[in-house]
């Protein structure tokens, strides 16, 4: 008998057999205190904190375990820890793994709050961070490794600027030096299988595509070995990480339609990105599936698809105020952080990204677009009238060099990974 395809496995994951008597969906379980029939029973079950046992509310309930199994199925891992947010999915495994005196490599394109965590919390605890060009070569990356380097962090594609990294190369370098490879895989959910490419710890903001409806904040950390699960699970419990079972239940519901939503948003985003690439106002489109995106060759090699998020670089005559005027004029695109929901979003990226290694210069102001489930023709029509506003704001001379995305960083972003 052949194995069920992914879509079928996702529909069945964490559910009772199809022909059993009972409701289709796993039940919602809320609780803190768990009662035991005896002291001996409590002592015995307390030994199984690495397993999916209802020991105490903090350790998770049937609802948490169901979502963890679904995410592990999506990511191709063996164990998953649900946490309170996408940002927690970044910080928890780093705190669990790193110690004072350690060194970590992080891509210059990384999500702002990840950089802030490295430069503040980890620095205070004696962990050093070196930022590297997301498109670095293997030799140059190996040269950055130190005896104290215990982790390489990856975010592919990069936050806001969408550089696709050579993840198998990162894994080779990390493992050759005895380090772990951590990856923020939120953009590549379902379309990038992290453990097939050498990743040790895969991070997801379930706030995005798994939730799918912009109404939960949640994160997940997935691993593929018992060894990695032992330190990750212990670290999450020691840090008191807990996620609302209500949010977990909503994420379970969102996960059931993940593949159909992703397929439609991928199709629509590629159509919009291709249309924008031909516009005279646009200098470059940063969609990993297009050759104009840095690292496109790695996307083509390693990914099976894309999602609905990409960037647009405008011609140098269009300044930041003009891009904001365009965003303000859009009717169908909201202005806000996060992505992966059913609604389209537009966010100017200047003043939201820090770069310290000279990367991220694309020659013009930038706008990040999240394509939702609205009709593609309506979205294009809305962008067309927005571009008319942009043209009306064009400066006649370029008084200063084209900015780098995020030269003036304020660090603000309210939610999870990527």
mmCIF file of C-alpha atoms in Angstrom:
data_model
loop_
_atom_site.group_PDB
_atom_site.id
_atom_site.type_symbol
_atom_site.label_atom_id
_atom_site.label_comp_id
_atom_site.label_asym_id
_atom_site.label_seq_id
_atom_site.Cartn_x
_atom_site.Cartn_y
_atom_site.Cartn_z
ATOM 1 C CA UNK A 1 0.000 0.000 0.000
ATOM 2 C CA UNK A 2 1.416 3.386 -0.999
ATOM 3 C CA UNK A 3 1.786 6.162 1.566
ATOM 4 C CA UNK A 4 -0.903 8.836 1.577
ATOM 5 C CA UNK A 5 0.065 12.120 -0.047
ATOM 6 C CA UNK A 6 0.763 15.173 2.080
ATOM 7 C CA UNK A 7 -2.670 16.755 1.677
ATOM 8 C CA UNK A 8 -4.311 13.561 2.917
ATOM 9 C CA UNK A 9 -1.894 13.185 5.828
ATOM 10 C CA UNK A 10 -2.522 16.793 6.870
ATOM 11 C CA UNK A 11 -6.275 16.186 6.871
ATOM 12 C CA UNK A 12 -5.910 13.079 9.044
ATOM 13 C CA UNK A 13 -3.097 14.141 11.384
ATOM 14 C CA UNK A 14 -4.021 14.221 15.097
ATOM 15 C CA UNK A 15 -7.518 12.931 14.394
ATOM 16 C CA UNK A 16 -9.223 9.715 15.381
ATOM 17 C CA UNK A 17 -9.714 7.099 12.665
ATOM 18 C CA UNK A 18 -12.108 8.295 9.985
ATOM 19 C CA UNK A 19 -14.837 5.766 10.824
ATOM 20 C CA UNK A 20 -14.881 6.203 14.593
ATOM 21 C CA UNK A 21 -17.921 7.535 16.469
ATOM 22 C CA UNK A 22 -17.335 11.131 17.561
ATOM 23 C CA UNK A 23 -16.691 14.661 16.389
ATOM 24 C CA UNK A 24 -14.319 15.266 13.491
ATOM 25 C CA UNK A 25 -12.021 17.719 15.259
ATOM 26 C CA UNK A 26 -9.932 17.102 18.395
ATOM 27 C CA UNK A 27 -11.532 18.637 21.447
ATOM 28 C CA UNK A 28 -10.407 21.849 23.117
ATOM 29 C CA UNK A 29 -8.883 21.099 26.525
ATOM 30 C CA UNK A 30 -8.222 23.912 29.001
ATOM 31 C CA UNK A 31 -6.689 23.305 32.380
ATOM 32 C CA UNK A 32 -3.901 23.840 34.875
ATOM 33 C CA UNK A 33 -4.210 21.169 37.581
ATOM 34 C CA UNK A 34 -4.149 17.488 36.626
ATOM 35 C CA UNK A 35 -5.359 14.977 39.225
ATOM 36 C CA UNK A 36 -3.865 11.517 39.773
ATOM 37 C CA UNK A 37 -5.326 8.391 41.345
ATOM 38 C CA UNK A 38 -2.340 8.033 43.696
ATOM 39 C CA UNK A 39 0.979 9.561 44.708
ATOM 40 C CA UNK A 40 2.762 6.687 43.003
ATOM 41 C CA UNK A 41 0.935 7.384 39.735
ATOM 42 C CA UNK A 42 1.936 11.050 39.929
ATOM 43 C CA UNK A 43 5.579 10.150 40.532
ATOM 44 C CA UNK A 44 5.577 7.737 37.607
ATOM 45 C CA UNK A 45 3.979 10.039 35.058
ATOM 46 C CA UNK A 46 6.248 12.893 36.180
ATOM 47 C CA UNK A 47 9.193 10.955 34.748
ATOM 48 C CA UNK A 48 7.743 11.307 31.243
ATOM 49 C CA UNK A 49 8.120 15.077 30.773
ATOM 50 C CA UNK A 50 9.657 14.524 27.308
ATOM 51 C CA UNK A 51 6.551 12.647 26.190
ATOM 52 C CA UNK A 52 3.067 13.885 25.345
ATOM 53 C CA UNK A 53 1.668 13.339 28.822
ATOM 54 C CA UNK A 54 -0.862 15.548 30.603
ATOM 55 C CA UNK A 55 1.267 16.113 33.714
ATOM 56 C CA UNK A 56 0.384 19.732 34.489
ATOM 57 C CA UNK A 57 -1.092 22.511 32.381
ATOM 58 C CA UNK A 58 2.328 23.941 31.507
ATOM 59 C CA UNK A 59 3.354 20.610 29.970
ATOM 60 C CA UNK A 60 0.502 20.735 27.474
ATOM 61 C CA UNK A 61 -2.884 19.146 26.929
ATOM 62 C CA UNK A 62 -4.450 16.964 24.279
ATOM 63 C CA UNK A 63 -5.061 20.140 22.258
ATOM 64 C CA UNK A 64 -1.399 21.179 22.350
ATOM 65 C CA UNK A 65 -0.199 17.696 21.443
ATOM 66 C CA UNK A 66 -2.554 17.505 18.470
ATOM 67 C CA UNK A 67 -1.159 20.734 17.018
ATOM 68 C CA UNK A 68 2.420 19.667 17.703
ATOM 69 C CA UNK A 69 1.840 16.471 15.730
ATOM 70 C CA UNK A 70 0.350 18.387 12.818
ATOM 71 C CA UNK A 71 3.268 20.853 12.666
ATOM 72 C CA UNK A 72 5.785 18.006 12.888
ATOM 73 C CA UNK A 73 3.992 16.413 9.919
ATOM 74 C CA UNK A 74 4.192 19.658 7.930
ATOM 75 C CA UNK A 75 7.868 20.215 8.733
ATOM 76 C CA UNK A 76 8.937 16.598 8.309
ATOM 77 C CA UNK A 77 10.277 16.379 11.873
ATOM 78 C CA UNK A 78 9.727 14.015 14.774
ATOM 79 C CA UNK A 79 8.974 16.332 17.715
ATOM 80 C CA UNK A 80 7.467 19.810 17.996
ATOM 81 C CA UNK A 81 7.196 22.288 20.851
ATOM 82 C CA UNK A 82 4.376 24.851 20.642
ATOM 83 C CA UNK A 83 5.206 28.243 22.191
ATOM 84 C CA UNK A 84 3.426 31.529 22.764
ATOM 85 C CA UNK A 85 4.558 33.466 19.670
ATOM 86 C CA UNK A 86 6.718 33.386 16.586
ATOM 87 C CA UNK A 87 9.350 35.439 18.407
ATOM 88 C CA UNK A 88 9.301 32.933 21.273
ATOM 89 C CA UNK A 89 9.928 30.206 18.689
ATOM 90 C CA UNK A 90 13.182 32.038 17.911
ATOM 91 C CA UNK A 91 14.270 32.927 21.420
ATOM 92 C CA UNK A 92 13.402 29.710 23.281
ATOM 93 C CA UNK A 93 15.674 27.315 21.342
ATOM 94 C CA UNK A 94 18.519 29.854 21.329
ATOM 95 C CA UNK A 95 18.281 30.283 25.097
ATOM 96 C CA UNK A 96 17.992 26.526 25.543
ATOM 97 C CA UNK A 97 21.066 25.774 23.405
ATOM 98 C CA UNK A 98 23.482 28.690 23.840
ATOM 99 C CA UNK A 99 25.551 29.440 26.937
ATOM 100 C CA UNK A 100 27.912 32.163 28.115
ATOM 101 C CA UNK A 101 31.046 32.267 25.978
ATOM 102 C CA UNK A 102 29.360 30.841 22.884
ATOM 103 C CA UNK A 103 29.397 32.499 19.460
ATOM 104 C CA UNK A 104 26.657 32.453 16.818
ATOM 105 C CA UNK A 105 26.488 33.469 13.146
ATOM 106 C CA UNK A 106 23.315 35.264 12.010
ATOM 107 C CA UNK A 107 22.411 36.517 8.502
ATOM 108 C CA UNK A 108 22.443 40.267 8.002
ATOM 109 C CA UNK A 109 18.942 39.971 6.487
ATOM 110 C CA UNK A 110 17.424 38.577 9.694
ATOM 111 C CA UNK A 111 14.082 39.667 11.151
ATOM 112 C CA UNK A 112 14.534 42.797 13.294
ATOM 113 C CA UNK A 113 13.438 41.368 16.669
ATOM 114 C CA UNK A 114 15.821 38.420 16.195
ATOM 115 C CA UNK A 115 18.708 40.877 15.772
ATOM 116 C CA UNK A 116 17.527 42.886 18.763
ATOM 117 C CA UNK A 117 17.404 39.721 20.902
ATOM 118 C CA UNK A 118 20.953 38.814 19.870
ATOM 119 C CA UNK A 119 22.281 42.304 20.513
ATOM 120 C CA UNK A 120 20.540 42.737 23.869
ATOM 121 C CA UNK A 121 19.567 39.580 25.765
ATOM 122 C CA UNK A 122 22.172 37.208 24.345
ATOM 123 C CA UNK A 123 24.896 39.842 24.585
ATOM 124 C CA UNK A 124 24.064 40.411 28.265
ATOM 125 C CA UNK A 125 24.378 36.680 28.854
ATOM 126 C CA UNK A 126 27.812 36.545 27.234
ATOM 127 C CA UNK A 127 26.857 35.126 23.812
ATOM 128 C CA UNK A 128 28.603 36.843 20.887
ATOM 129 C CA UNK A 129 26.896 37.309 17.499
ATOM 130 C CA UNK A 130 28.522 37.915 14.118
ATOM 131 C CA UNK A 131 26.296 38.968 11.215
ATOM 132 C CA UNK A 132 27.096 37.558 7.786
ATOM 133 C CA UNK A 133 26.059 38.276 4.216
ATOM 134 C CA UNK A 134 23.018 36.043 3.547
ATOM 135 C CA UNK A 135 24.557 35.149 0.169
ATOM 136 C CA UNK A 136 27.962 34.351 1.639
ATOM 137 C CA UNK A 137 30.131 31.684 0.011
ATOM 138 C CA UNK A 138 31.122 28.491 1.790
ATOM 139 C CA UNK A 139 34.769 29.521 2.172
ATOM 140 C CA UNK A 140 33.879 32.915 3.616
ATOM 141 C CA UNK A 141 31.366 31.398 6.031
ATOM 142 C CA UNK A 142 33.869 28.799 7.207
ATOM 143 C CA UNK A 143 36.361 31.604 7.844
ATOM 144 C CA UNK A 144 33.891 33.215 10.277
ATOM 145 C CA UNK A 145 33.614 30.097 12.406
ATOM 146 C CA UNK A 146 35.393 30.174 15.761
ATOM 147 C CA UNK A 147 36.145 27.447 18.279
ATOM 148 C CA UNK A 148 33.302 28.956 20.328
ATOM 149 C CA UNK A 149 30.780 28.932 17.440
ATOM 150 C CA UNK A 150 27.985 26.592 18.483
ATOM 151 C CA UNK A 151 25.189 27.771 16.174
ATOM 152 C CA UNK A 152 24.490 29.197 12.739
ATOM 153 C CA UNK A 153 21.143 30.910 12.319
ATOM 154 C CA UNK A 154 19.375 31.064 8.959
ATOM 155 C CA UNK A 155 16.322 32.906 7.713
ATOM 156 C CA UNK A 156 15.530 32.033 4.140
ATOM 157 C CA UNK A 157 14.173 34.013 2.378
ATOM 158 C CA UNK A 158 15.367 37.005 4.394
ATOM 159 C CA UNK A 159 12.982 39.233 6.250
ATOM 160 C CA UNK A 160 11.732 42.059 3.997
ATOM 161 C CA UNK A 161 14.472 41.652 1.375
ATOM 162 C CA UNK A 162 13.966 37.965 0.493
ATOM 163 C CA UNK A 163 17.512 36.751 -0.063
ATOM 164 C CA UNK A 164 17.310 32.954 -0.434
ATOM 165 C CA UNK A 165 20.152 31.212 1.363
ATOM 166 C CA UNK A 166 22.137 28.128 0.424
ATOM 167 C CA UNK A 167 20.866 26.111 3.382
ATOM 168 C CA UNK A 168 22.640 22.807 2.571
ATOM 169 C CA UNK A 169 25.918 24.748 2.472
ATOM 170 C CA UNK A 170 25.144 26.357 5.839
ATOM 171 C CA UNK A 171 24.463 22.900 7.255
ATOM 172 C CA UNK A 172 27.766 21.546 5.915
ATOM 173 C CA UNK A 173 29.744 24.324 7.544
ATOM 174 C CA UNK A 174 27.825 24.134 10.819
ATOM 175 C CA UNK A 175 28.147 20.386 11.177
ATOM 176 C CA UNK A 176 31.807 20.336 10.116
ATOM 177 C CA UNK A 177 32.505 22.579 13.112
ATOM 178 C CA UNK A 178 30.208 20.800 15.568
ATOM 179 C CA UNK A 179 27.562 23.537 15.495
ATOM 180 C CA UNK A 180 23.764 23.401 15.114
ATOM 181 C CA UNK A 181 21.856 24.990 12.233
ATOM 182 C CA UNK A 182 18.744 26.893 13.350
ATOM 183 C CA UNK A 183 16.357 28.110 10.645
ATOM 184 C CA UNK A 184 13.400 30.455 10.618
ATOM 185 C CA UNK A 185 11.313 28.602 8.029
ATOM 186 C CA UNK A 186 8.108 30.647 8.288
ATOM 187 C CA UNK A 187 8.111 31.821 4.654
ATOM 188 C CA UNK A 188 8.870 28.308 3.416
ATOM 189 C CA UNK A 189 6.243 26.407 5.372
ATOM 190 C CA UNK A 190 5.325 23.270 3.421
ATOM 191 C CA UNK A 191 7.431 24.310 0.386
ATOM 192 C CA UNK A 192 10.805 23.873 2.119
ATOM 193 C CA UNK A 193 11.515 20.669 4.026
ATOM 194 C CA UNK A 194 14.193 21.780 6.507
ATOM 195 C CA UNK A 195 15.469 18.425 7.746
ATOM 196 C CA UNK A 196 16.067 17.131 4.232
ATOM 197 C CA UNK A 197 18.517 20.005 3.781
ATOM 198 C CA UNK A 198 20.479 19.638 7.009
ATOM 199 C CA UNK A 199 18.597 21.944 9.388
ATOM 200 C CA UNK A 200 18.673 20.877 13.046
ATOM 201 C CA UNK A 201 15.996 23.185 14.478
ATOM 202 C CA UNK A 202 13.143 24.605 12.376
ATOM 203 C CA UNK A 203 11.209 27.641 13.578
ATOM 204 C CA UNK A 204 7.693 28.621 12.560
ATOM 205 C CA UNK A 205 5.469 31.586 13.357
ATOM 206 C CA UNK A 206 2.121 29.787 13.340
ATOM 207 C CA UNK A 207 0.622 33.275 13.539
ATOM 208 C CA UNK A 208 1.140 33.372 9.787
ATOM 209 C CA UNK A 209 -0.038 30.671 7.367
ATOM 210 C CA UNK A 210 -1.025 27.958 9.819
ATOM 211 C CA UNK A 211 -3.358 30.314 11.676
ATOM 212 C CA UNK A 212 -4.313 31.817 8.346
ATOM 213 C CA UNK A 213 -6.919 34.265 9.621
ATOM 214 C CA UNK A 214 -4.901 36.978 11.432
ATOM 215 C CA UNK A 215 -6.504 36.193 14.783
ATOM 216 C CA UNK A 216 -3.899 34.228 16.782
ATOM 217 C CA UNK A 217 -0.291 34.661 17.952
ATOM 218 C CA UNK A 218 1.584 31.369 18.194
ATOM 219 C CA UNK A 219 4.927 29.729 17.412
ATOM 220 C CA UNK A 220 6.428 26.274 16.917
ATOM 221 C CA UNK A 221 9.880 24.709 17.143
ATOM 222 C CA UNK A 222 10.451 21.378 15.399
ATOM 223 C CA UNK A 223 13.376 18.972 15.572
ATOM 224 C CA UNK A 224 14.123 15.603 14.002
ATOM 225 C CA UNK A 225 16.164 13.713 16.611
ATOM 226 C CA UNK A 226 15.573 12.543 20.171
ATOM 227 C CA UNK A 227 18.796 14.264 21.237
ATOM 228 C CA UNK A 228 17.638 17.657 20.008
ATOM 229 C CA UNK A 229 14.192 17.088 21.494
ATOM 230 C CA UNK A 230 15.642 16.460 24.969
ATOM 231 C CA UNK A 231 17.370 19.844 25.305
ATOM 232 C CA UNK A 232 14.622 21.739 23.459
ATOM 233 C CA UNK A 233 11.778 20.344 25.560
ATOM 234 C CA UNK A 234 13.712 20.848 28.789
ATOM 235 C CA UNK A 235 14.547 24.420 27.792
ATOM 236 C CA UNK A 236 10.944 25.284 26.917
ATOM 237 C CA UNK A 237 9.689 23.932 30.250
ATOM 238 C CA UNK A 238 12.464 25.628 32.222
ATOM 239 C CA UNK A 239 11.559 28.939 30.561
ATOM 240 C CA UNK A 240 7.879 28.462 31.433
ATOM 241 C CA UNK A 241 6.747 28.583 27.816
ATOM 242 C CA UNK A 242 3.026 27.991 27.341
ATOM 243 C CA UNK A 243 0.552 28.594 24.548
ATOM 244 C CA UNK A 244 -3.166 29.175 24.890
ATOM 245 C CA UNK A 245 -5.119 25.981 24.064
ATOM 246 C CA UNK A 246 -7.746 28.177 22.397
ATOM 247 C CA UNK A 247 -5.106 29.508 19.988
ATOM 248 C CA UNK A 248 -3.805 25.963 19.440
ATOM 249 C CA UNK A 249 -7.301 24.804 18.540
ATOM 250 C CA UNK A 250 -7.705 27.669 16.065
ATOM 251 C CA UNK A 251 -4.304 26.850 14.558
ATOM 252 C CA UNK A 252 -5.401 23.220 14.144
ATOM 253 C CA UNK A 253 -8.447 24.412 12.252
ATOM 254 C CA UNK A 254 -6.324 26.689 10.081
ATOM 255 C CA UNK A 255 -3.852 23.901 9.317
ATOM 256 C CA UNK A 256 -6.537 21.780 7.651
ATOM 257 C CA UNK A 257 -6.869 24.294 4.813
ATOM 258 C CA UNK A 258 -3.176 25.248 4.650
ATOM 259 C CA UNK A 259 -2.409 23.556 1.337
ATOM 260 C CA UNK A 260 -5.319 25.054 -0.599
ATOM 261 C CA UNK A 261 -4.723 28.545 0.791
ATOM 262 C CA UNK A 262 -1.003 28.372 0.101
ATOM 263 C CA UNK A 263 -1.576 27.174 -3.459
ATOM 264 C CA UNK A 264 -3.972 30.020 -4.228
ATOM 265 C CA UNK A 265 -1.849 32.692 -2.550
ATOM 266 C CA UNK A 266 1.258 31.408 -4.333
ATOM 267 C CA UNK A 267 -0.529 31.611 -7.690
ATOM 268 C CA UNK A 268 -1.936 35.075 -7.031
ATOM 269 C CA UNK A 269 1.342 36.472 -5.651
ATOM 270 C CA UNK A 270 3.317 35.259 -8.636
ATOM 271 C CA UNK A 271 0.761 36.830 -10.985
ATOM 272 C CA UNK A 272 0.958 40.167 -9.146
ATOM 273 C CA UNK A 273 4.764 40.011 -8.910
ATOM 274 C CA UNK A 274 5.089 39.295 -12.641
ATOM 275 C CA UNK A 275 2.761 42.179 -13.447
ATOM 276 C CA UNK A 276 4.744 44.551 -11.219
ATOM 277 C CA UNK A 277 8.050 43.465 -12.780
ATOM 278 C CA UNK A 278 6.910 44.970 -16.099
ATOM 279 C CA UNK A 279 5.845 48.308 -14.642
ATOM 280 C CA UNK A 280 8.065 51.336 -15.415
ATOM 281 C CA UNK A 281 7.837 52.537 -11.805
ATOM 282 C CA UNK A 282 9.446 49.312 -10.560
ATOM 283 C CA UNK A 283 13.195 48.724 -10.547
ATOM 284 C CA UNK A 284 13.139 45.163 -9.263
ATOM 285 C CA UNK A 285 10.781 42.577 -7.763
ATOM 286 C CA UNK A 286 12.113 40.498 -4.871
ATOM 287 C CA UNK A 287 10.056 37.353 -5.272
ATOM 288 C CA UNK A 288 12.147 34.188 -4.741
ATOM 289 C CA UNK A 289 10.482 32.478 -7.713
ATOM 290 C CA UNK A 290 11.690 35.244 -10.065
ATOM 291 C CA UNK A 291 15.294 35.482 -11.347
ATOM 292 C CA UNK A 292 15.437 39.102 -10.111
ATOM 293 C CA UNK A 293 15.492 37.891 -6.495
ATOM 294 C CA UNK A 294 18.913 37.286 -4.895
ATOM 295 C CA UNK A 295 19.433 33.573 -4.318
ATOM 296 C CA UNK A 296 16.748 32.572 -6.834
ATOM 297 C CA UNK A 297 18.902 29.620 -7.894
ATOM 298 C CA UNK A 298 18.686 28.199 -4.355
ATOM 299 C CA UNK A 299 14.922 28.627 -4.306
ATOM 300 C CA UNK A 300 14.694 26.812 -7.637
ATOM 301 C CA UNK A 301 16.866 23.977 -6.330
ATOM 302 C CA UNK A 302 15.465 23.524 -2.816
ATOM 303 C CA UNK A 303 11.848 24.726 -2.704
ATOM 304 C CA UNK A 304 8.729 23.116 -4.136
ATOM 305 C CA UNK A 305 6.776 26.370 -4.243
ATOM 306 C CA UNK A 306 6.350 29.805 -2.720
ATOM 307 C CA UNK A 307 3.955 31.757 -0.540
ATOM 308 C CA UNK A 308 2.185 35.081 -0.911
ATOM 309 C CA UNK A 309 4.874 37.418 0.461
ATOM 310 C CA UNK A 310 7.420 39.348 -1.634
ATOM 311 C CA UNK A 311 9.071 42.745 -2.039
ATOM 312 C CA UNK A 312 9.036 45.498 -4.639
ATOM 313 C CA UNK A 313 11.905 47.950 -5.265
ATOM 314 C CA UNK A 314 10.877 51.219 -6.928
ATOM 315 C CA UNK A 315 12.864 53.384 -9.314
ATOM 316 C CA UNK A 316 15.145 55.906 -7.531
ATOM 317 C CA UNK A 317 12.928 58.907 -8.350
ATOM 318 C CA UNK A 318 10.254 57.561 -5.993
ATOM 319 C CA UNK A 319 11.111 58.469 -2.411
ATOM 320 C CA UNK A 320 9.841 57.094 0.890
ATOM 321 C CA UNK A 321 7.023 59.625 1.171
ATOM 322 C CA UNK A 322 5.792 58.654 -2.283
ATOM 323 C CA UNK A 323 5.777 54.970 -1.365
ATOM 324 C CA UNK A 324 3.802 55.797 1.781
ATOM 325 C CA UNK A 325 1.362 57.850 -0.298
ATOM 326 C CA UNK A 326 0.886 54.855 -2.578
ATOM 327 C CA UNK A 327 0.304 52.521 0.366
ATOM 328 C CA UNK A 328 -2.177 54.974 1.882
ATOM 329 C CA UNK A 329 -4.082 55.125 -1.410
ATOM 330 C CA UNK A 330 -4.546 51.362 -1.743
ATOM 331 C CA UNK A 331 -8.111 50.215 -1.116
ATOM 332 C CA UNK A 332 -7.679 46.450 -0.773
ATOM 333 C CA UNK A 333 -4.291 46.345 0.982
ATOM 334 C CA UNK A 334 -4.141 46.922 4.705
ATOM 335 C CA UNK A 335 -1.118 48.567 6.306
ATOM 336 C CA UNK A 336 0.172 46.364 9.091
ATOM 337 C CA UNK A 337 2.742 43.884 10.306
ATOM 338 C CA UNK A 338 2.484 40.111 10.076
ATOM 339 C CA UNK A 339 1.273 38.201 7.030
ATOM 340 C CA UNK A 340 -0.082 34.824 5.995
ATOM 341 C CA UNK A 341 -3.722 35.699 6.594
ATOM 342 C CA UNK A 342 -6.498 35.815 4.027
ATOM 343 C CA UNK A 343 -6.168 39.586 3.573
ATOM 344 C CA UNK A 344 -3.645 41.517 1.477
ATOM 345 C CA UNK A 345 -1.145 43.854 3.142
ATOM 346 C CA UNK A 346 1.314 46.526 2.013
ATOM 347 C CA UNK A 347 4.164 47.760 4.212
ATOM 348 C CA UNK A 348 6.938 50.253 3.312
ATOM 349 C CA UNK A 349 10.178 48.734 4.593
ATOM 350 C CA UNK A 350 12.438 51.760 4.994
ATOM 351 C CA UNK A 351 13.143 52.442 8.688
ATOM 352 C CA UNK A 352 12.197 48.892 9.666
ATOM 353 C CA UNK A 353 15.401 46.951 8.942
ATOM 354 C CA UNK A 354 18.945 47.185 10.283
ATOM 355 C CA UNK A 355 21.939 46.117 8.191
ATOM 356 C CA UNK A 356 25.491 46.131 9.521
ATOM 357 C CA UNK A 357 27.377 44.145 6.879
ATOM 358 C CA UNK A 358 26.651 46.306 3.848
ATOM 359 C CA UNK A 359 23.949 44.046 2.426
ATOM 360 C CA UNK A 360 20.400 44.885 1.416
ATOM 361 C CA UNK A 361 21.102 47.693 -1.046
ATOM 362 C CA UNK A 362 18.738 47.413 -3.984
ATOM 363 C CA UNK A 363 18.776 50.919 -5.474
ATOM 364 C CA UNK A 364 15.393 52.278 -4.421
ATOM 365 C CA UNK A 365 12.640 52.471 -1.834
ATOM 366 C CA UNK A 366 10.856 49.224 -1.058
ATOM 367 C CA UNK A 367 7.370 47.951 -0.341
ATOM 368 C CA UNK A 368 6.558 44.520 1.060
ATOM 369 C CA UNK A 369 3.360 42.948 -0.235
ATOM 370 C CA UNK A 370 1.358 40.095 1.238
ATOM 371 C CA UNK A 371 -1.161 38.746 -1.265
ATOM 372 C CA UNK A 372 -4.335 37.417 0.276
ATOM 373 C CA UNK A 373 -7.387 35.654 -1.116
ATOM 374 C CA UNK A 374 -8.990 38.594 -2.893
ATOM 375 C CA UNK A 375 -9.437 38.256 -6.660
ATOM 376 C CA UNK A 376 -6.118 38.810 -8.422
ATOM 377 C CA UNK A 377 -7.577 41.193 -11.002
ATOM 378 C CA UNK A 378 -8.987 43.404 -8.253
ATOM 379 C CA UNK A 379 -5.622 43.510 -6.485
ATOM 380 C CA UNK A 380 -3.827 44.463 -9.702
ATOM 381 C CA UNK A 381 -6.382 47.190 -10.412
ATOM 382 C CA UNK A 382 -5.852 48.538 -6.894
ATOM 383 C CA UNK A 383 -2.078 48.530 -7.331
ATOM 384 C CA UNK A 384 -2.452 50.278 -10.675
ATOM 385 C CA UNK A 385 -4.289 53.194 -9.113
ATOM 386 C CA UNK A 386 -1.746 53.185 -6.280
ATOM 387 C CA UNK A 387 1.088 53.476 -8.788
ATOM 388 C CA UNK A 388 -0.651 56.500 -10.289
ATOM 389 C CA UNK A 389 -0.421 58.131 -6.866
ATOM 390 C CA UNK A 390 3.240 57.120 -6.669
ATOM 391 C CA UNK A 391 3.964 58.744 -10.038
ATOM 392 C CA UNK A 392 2.254 61.922 -8.907
ATOM 393 C CA UNK A 393 4.652 62.126 -5.988
ATOM 394 C CA UNK A 394 7.836 61.508 -8.039
ATOM 395 C CA UNK A 395 10.702 63.897 -7.360
ATOM 396 C CA UNK A 396 12.282 65.629 -10.333
ATOM 397 C CA UNK A 397 15.843 65.174 -9.044
ATOM 398 C CA UNK A 398 17.464 62.639 -6.793
ATOM 399 C CA UNK A 399 18.900 64.749 -3.977
ATOM 400 C CA UNK A 400 20.512 61.832 -2.183
ATOM 401 C CA UNK A 401 21.744 58.348 -3.044
ATOM 402 C CA UNK A 402 19.112 55.602 -3.131
ATOM 403 C CA UNK A 403 18.552 54.396 0.380
ATOM 404 C CA UNK A 404 19.288 50.962 1.687
ATOM 405 C CA UNK A 405 16.262 49.177 3.069
ATOM 406 C CA UNK A 406 16.322 50.155 6.699
ATOM 407 C CA UNK A 407 19.298 52.496 7.050
ATOM 408 C CA UNK A 408 17.328 54.313 9.757
ATOM 409 C CA UNK A 409 16.119 51.523 12.009
ATOM 410 C CA UNK A 410 13.527 51.977 14.715
ATOM 411 C CA UNK A 411 13.320 48.240 15.386
ATOM 412 C CA UNK A 412 9.544 48.148 15.708
ATOM 413 C CA UNK A 413 7.596 45.098 14.701
ATOM 414 C CA UNK A 414 4.960 43.633 16.969
ATOM 415 C CA UNK A 415 4.927 39.994 16.020
ATOM 416 C CA UNK A 416 6.772 36.720 15.545
ATOM 417 C CA UNK A 417 9.093 35.389 13.011
ATOM 418 C CA UNK A 418 9.828 36.963 9.602
#
